[in-house]
Amino acid sequence: MNDQARVLRGLVDQQESDAVPAPHARSLRARTIAITSGKGGVGKSNLALNMAIALRQSGAEVCVLDANLGLGNIDVLCHENSYWNLSHMVSGVRTLAEICRTGPAGVRVIPGAGGLVDVADCPERVQKKMLSQLVELEHSHDFLIIDTGSGIDRRVRRFLESADVVLVITTPEPTSIADSYATIKALMSSPEIPVLEAVVNQARSREEATRILERIGETSRIFLQTEVGAGGFLPYDTAVPEAVNLQTPFLLHAPRCPASRAIEQLARRIKNISRVKQSHGDFFSRIWPSRPREAAQAS
């Protein structure tokens, strides 16, 4: 078991941490959007951050969970290096309010969120303390954007199964398309399948993106008997690598470039999507199979 999991296991006697103050009182929980890909290097984290900014600019309260294991890509894209992360919250060294920082355009970011799945291995007292704070965070935002790792390992799958909507990101490369389909197929054995949307990144033309989205949708419908929506596409745009080199979100670096207009359109689709069926219970409760119900109910 990795070091983070060992730290999480031994935290039975930690002190109660303070929750993140809610910017507004809400009776409804956040809509959770997990962003994933079958392989790395498709621009998933860049898309997650910029879509979060677009949602924030539309007036929504947004929090990004950087669930990539290892070095967080969100930090790199924001030109930051967050030492404090989720493991420090569970150990009692830092509170959730202290590790949840404010990023570009007022988007909140939780670093090191990939370790959330490992909390399931912790004693129930640790889970309760974590859950009560995280559920409060969830009820104080309109959207939670989860930037998962690529592939379909245990941690990634738990995030995808627990989300309301999953965006599967692909590029026009045949290997990327095949890996995206494999990710969709792997989710078919889940007890509750989330809403699935395919998004093409770095498309050379609208026609190319449309062909790819239709192919993924038709293949999923015929062989998996499931619907995968055409979430949209982002065109190849030189402003994107320019912004990455500057470690600035491209939506802020070049707000009128084609990629920025496309990410705003994608954010509108996500915000207004009518067929989202929110899963039962809170997102953080669903991550842990043996979750402490008392903590969820108390929140």
Coordinates of C-alpha atoms in Angstrom, one line a residue, residues 10-272:
G10 CA -3.4 5.4 11.3
L11 CA -5.4 8.5 11.8
V12 CA -8.0 7.3 14.3
D13 CA -7.3 9.9 16.9
Q14 CA -7.1 13.0 14.7
Q15 CA -8.8 16.2 15.9
E16 CA -12.0 17.4 14.2
S17 CA -11.1 19.7 11.3
D18 CA -13.0 22.9 10.3
A19 CA -15.1 22.7 7.2
V20 CA -14.8 25.1 4.3
P21 CA -17.2 28.0 4.8
A22 CA -20.1 27.9 2.4
P23 CA -20.2 30.9 0.1
H24 CA -24.0 30.5 -0.1
A25 CA -26.4 28.3 1.8
R26 CA -27.8 25.6 -0.5
S27 CA -30.3 22.9 0.0
L28 CA -29.2 21.0 -3.1
R29 CA -25.8 19.4 -3.6
A30 CA -23.4 20.2 -6.3
R31 CA -23.6 18.5 -9.7
T32 CA -20.5 16.3 -10.1
I33 CA -18.7 16.2 -13.5
A34 CA -15.8 13.7 -13.8
I35 CA -13.4 14.3 -16.6
T36 CA -11.4 11.2 -17.8
S37 CA -9.6 9.7 -20.8
G38 CA -8.5 6.3 -21.9
K39 CA -4.9 7.5 -22.2
G40 CA -2.8 10.3 -21.0
G41 CA -1.7 13.3 -23.0
V42 CA -5.1 14.3 -24.5
G43 CA -5.4 17.6 -22.6
K44 CA -7.8 16.3 -20.0
S45 CA -6.6 18.5 -17.1
N46 CA -6.4 21.6 -19.3
L47 CA -10.0 21.1 -20.4
A48 CA -11.1 20.4 -16.8
L49 CA -9.6 23.7 -15.5
N50 CA -10.8 25.9 -18.3
M51 CA -14.3 24.4 -18.2
A52 CA -14.4 25.1 -14.5
I53 CA -13.4 28.7 -15.2
A54 CA -16.1 29.1 -17.8
L55 CA -18.7 27.8 -15.4
R56 CA -17.4 30.2 -12.7
Q57 CA -17.6 33.1 -15.1
S58 CA -21.2 32.2 -15.8
G59 CA -22.0 32.8 -12.1
A60 CA -21.6 29.3 -10.7
E61 CA -19.7 28.3 -7.6
V62 CA -17.1 25.7 -8.8
C63 CA -14.6 23.5 -7.0
V64 CA -12.0 21.4 -8.9
L65 CA -10.8 18.1 -7.3
D66 CA -7.3 17.3 -8.7
A67 CA -7.6 13.5 -8.5
N68 CA -4.5 12.8 -10.6
L69 CA -2.2 10.6 -8.6
G70 CA 1.3 12.0 -8.2
L71 CA 2.1 15.5 -9.5
G72 CA -1.1 17.4 -9.9
N73 CA -1.5 18.8 -13.4
I74 CA -3.9 21.6 -12.2
D75 CA -1.1 23.1 -10.1
V76 CA 1.2 23.2 -13.1
L77 CA -1.4 24.8 -15.3
C78 CA -2.0 27.5 -12.6
H79 CA 1.8 28.1 -12.1
E80 CA 1.4 26.9 -8.5
N81 CA 2.9 24.2 -6.3
S82 CA 0.6 23.2 -3.5
Y83 CA 2.4 21.4 -0.8
W84 CA -0.6 21.0 1.4
N85 CA -3.1 18.5 0.1
L86 CA -5.8 16.0 1.2
S87 CA -3.4 13.8 3.1
H88 CA -2.5 16.7 5.4
M89 CA -6.2 17.3 6.1
V90 CA -6.8 13.7 7.1
S91 CA -3.8 13.8 9.4
G92 CA -5.1 16.9 11.1
V93 CA -2.1 19.0 10.1
R94 CA -4.3 21.2 8.0
T95 CA -8.0 21.8 7.8
L96 CA -10.1 21.5 4.6
A97 CA -10.4 25.3 4.5
E98 CA -6.6 25.5 4.5
I99 CA -5.9 23.0 1.7
C100 CA -8.8 24.2 -0.5
R101 CA -7.3 27.2 -2.2
T102 CA -8.7 29.8 -4.6
G103 CA -7.4 29.4 -8.2
P104 CA -7.9 31.4 -11.4
A105 CA -11.2 33.3 -11.7
G106 CA -12.2 32.3 -8.2
V107 CA -12.4 28.6 -8.9
R108 CA -11.6 26.6 -5.7
V109 CA -9.1 23.7 -6.0
I110 CA -8.5 20.7 -3.8
P111 CA -5.0 19.2 -4.4
G112 CA -4.3 15.6 -3.9
A113 CA -7.9 14.4 -4.1
G114 CA -6.8 11.1 -5.7
G115 CA -6.3 9.8 -2.1
L116 CA -10.0 10.1 -1.4
V117 CA -10.6 6.5 -2.5
D118 CA -8.0 5.2 0.0
V119 CA -10.0 6.7 2.9
A120 CA -12.3 3.7 2.4
D121 CA -9.6 1.7 4.1
C122 CA -9.5 3.9 7.1
P123 CA -11.3 3.3 10.4
E124 CA -14.9 4.5 10.6
R125 CA -14.0 7.5 12.9
V126 CA -11.7 8.9 10.3
Q127 CA -14.2 8.5 7.5
K128 CA -16.9 10.3 9.6
K129 CA -14.6 13.3 10.2
M130 CA -13.7 13.5 6.5
L131 CA -17.2 13.0 5.2
S132 CA -18.9 15.6 7.4
Q133 CA -16.5 18.3 6.0
L134 CA -16.6 17.2 2.4
V135 CA -20.4 16.9 2.3
E136 CA -20.6 20.5 3.5
L137 CA -18.1 21.5 0.8
E138 CA -20.4 19.7 -1.8
H139 CA -23.5 21.6 -0.6
S140 CA -21.7 24.9 -0.9
H141 CA -20.9 24.6 -4.6
D142 CA -22.9 24.3 -7.8
F143 CA -20.4 22.1 -9.6
L144 CA -17.6 19.8 -8.6
I145 CA -15.2 19.1 -11.4
I146 CA -13.2 15.9 -10.9
D147 CA -10.0 15.7 -12.9
T148 CA -9.3 12.0 -12.7
G149 CA -6.3 10.0 -13.8
S150 CA -6.3 8.4 -17.2
G151 CA -7.2 4.7 -17.6
I152 CA -9.6 2.7 -15.6
D153 CA -7.9 1.5 -12.4
R154 CA -9.7 1.1 -9.1
R155 CA -9.3 4.8 -8.0
V156 CA -10.4 6.3 -11.3
R157 CA -13.3 3.9 -11.7
R158 CA -14.7 4.8 -8.2
F159 CA -14.7 8.5 -9.2
L160 CA -16.4 7.8 -12.5
E161 CA -19.1 5.6 -11.0
S162 CA -19.9 8.2 -8.3
A163 CA -20.2 11.2 -10.6
D164 CA -23.4 12.5 -12.2
V165 CA -21.8 13.1 -15.6
V166 CA -18.6 11.7 -17.1
L167 CA -16.9 13.5 -19.9
V168 CA -14.6 11.0 -21.9
I169 CA -11.9 13.0 -23.6
T170 CA -10.3 11.8 -26.8
T171 CA -8.2 13.2 -29.6
P172 CA -8.5 12.3 -33.3
E173 CA -5.8 9.6 -33.0
P174 CA -7.1 6.1 -33.5
T175 CA -5.4 4.8 -30.3
S176 CA -7.0 7.6 -28.3
I177 CA -10.5 6.8 -29.7
A178 CA -10.0 3.1 -29.0
D179 CA -8.9 3.7 -25.4
S180 CA -11.9 6.0 -24.9
Y181 CA -14.3 3.3 -26.1
A182 CA -12.6 0.9 -23.7
T183 CA -13.2 3.3 -20.8
I184 CA -16.9 3.5 -21.7
K185 CA -17.1 -0.3 -22.0
A186 CA -15.5 -0.8 -18.6
L187 CA -18.2 1.4 -17.0
M188 CA -21.0 -0.9 -18.3
S189 CA -20.6 -3.2 -15.3
S190 CA -21.2 -0.4 -12.8
P191 CA -24.3 -0.7 -10.6
E192 CA -25.4 2.8 -11.7
I193 CA -24.1 4.1 -15.0
P194 CA -23.6 7.9 -15.1
V195 CA -24.5 10.2 -18.0
L196 CA -21.7 9.7 -20.5
E197 CA -20.6 12.4 -22.9
A198 CA -17.7 12.2 -25.4
V199 CA -15.6 15.2 -26.2
V200 CA -13.0 15.5 -29.0
N201 CA -10.0 17.6 -28.2
Q202 CA -7.6 19.1 -30.7
A203 CA -9.9 18.4 -33.6
R204 CA -8.7 19.6 -37.0
S205 CA -12.2 20.5 -38.2
R206 CA -15.8 20.4 -37.1
E207 CA -16.4 17.6 -39.6
E208 CA -13.6 15.5 -38.2
A209 CA -15.0 15.9 -34.6
T210 CA -18.5 15.1 -35.8
R211 CA -17.4 11.9 -37.4
I212 CA -15.6 10.8 -34.3
L213 CA -18.5 11.6 -32.0
E214 CA -20.9 9.8 -34.3
R215 CA -18.6 6.7 -34.4
I216 CA -18.3 6.6 -30.6
G217 CA -22.0 7.1 -30.2
E218 CA -23.0 4.5 -32.7
T219 CA -20.5 1.9 -31.6
S220 CA -21.6 2.3 -27.9
R221 CA -25.3 2.1 -28.9
I222 CA -24.8 -1.1 -31.0
F223 CA -22.4 -3.1 -28.9
L224 CA -22.9 -1.7 -25.4
Q225 CA -26.6 -0.8 -25.6
T226 CA -25.9 2.6 -24.0
E227 CA -26.1 6.2 -25.1
V228 CA -23.0 8.3 -25.2
G229 CA -23.8 12.0 -25.9
A230 CA -21.9 14.2 -28.3
G231 CA -20.5 16.6 -25.7
G232 CA -18.7 18.7 -28.3
F233 CA -15.2 19.4 -29.4
L234 CA -12.3 21.8 -29.0
P235 CA -10.4 22.7 -32.1
Y236 CA -6.6 22.6 -32.4
D237 CA -5.6 26.1 -31.4
T238 CA -2.0 27.5 -31.1
A239 CA -3.2 29.7 -28.2
V240 CA -3.6 26.6 -26.0
P241 CA 0.1 25.5 -26.0
E242 CA 1.1 29.1 -25.7
A243 CA -1.0 29.4 -22.5
V244 CA 0.4 26.1 -21.2
N245 CA 3.9 27.4 -21.6
L246 CA 2.9 30.5 -19.7
Q247 CA 1.2 28.3 -17.1
T248 CA -2.0 30.3 -17.6
P249 CA -5.5 28.9 -18.4
F250 CA -6.1 29.6 -22.1
L251 CA -9.6 31.0 -21.4
L252 CA -7.9 33.8 -19.5
H253 CA -4.9 34.1 -21.8
A254 CA -6.9 34.3 -25.1
P255 CA -10.6 34.6 -24.2
R256 CA -11.6 35.1 -27.9
C257 CA -9.6 32.3 -29.4
P258 CA -11.5 29.3 -31.0
A259 CA -10.6 27.0 -28.1
S260 CA -12.0 29.5 -25.6
R261 CA -15.2 29.9 -27.5
A262 CA -15.5 26.1 -27.6
I263 CA -14.9 25.6 -23.9
E264 CA -17.6 28.2 -23.2
Q265 CA -20.0 26.3 -25.4
L266 CA -19.1 23.0 -23.6
A267 CA -19.7 24.7 -20.2
R268 CA -23.1 25.9 -21.3
R269 CA -24.0 22.4 -22.4
I270 CA -22.9 20.9 -19.1
K271 CA -24.7 23.7 -17.1
N272 CA -28.0 23.3 -19.0

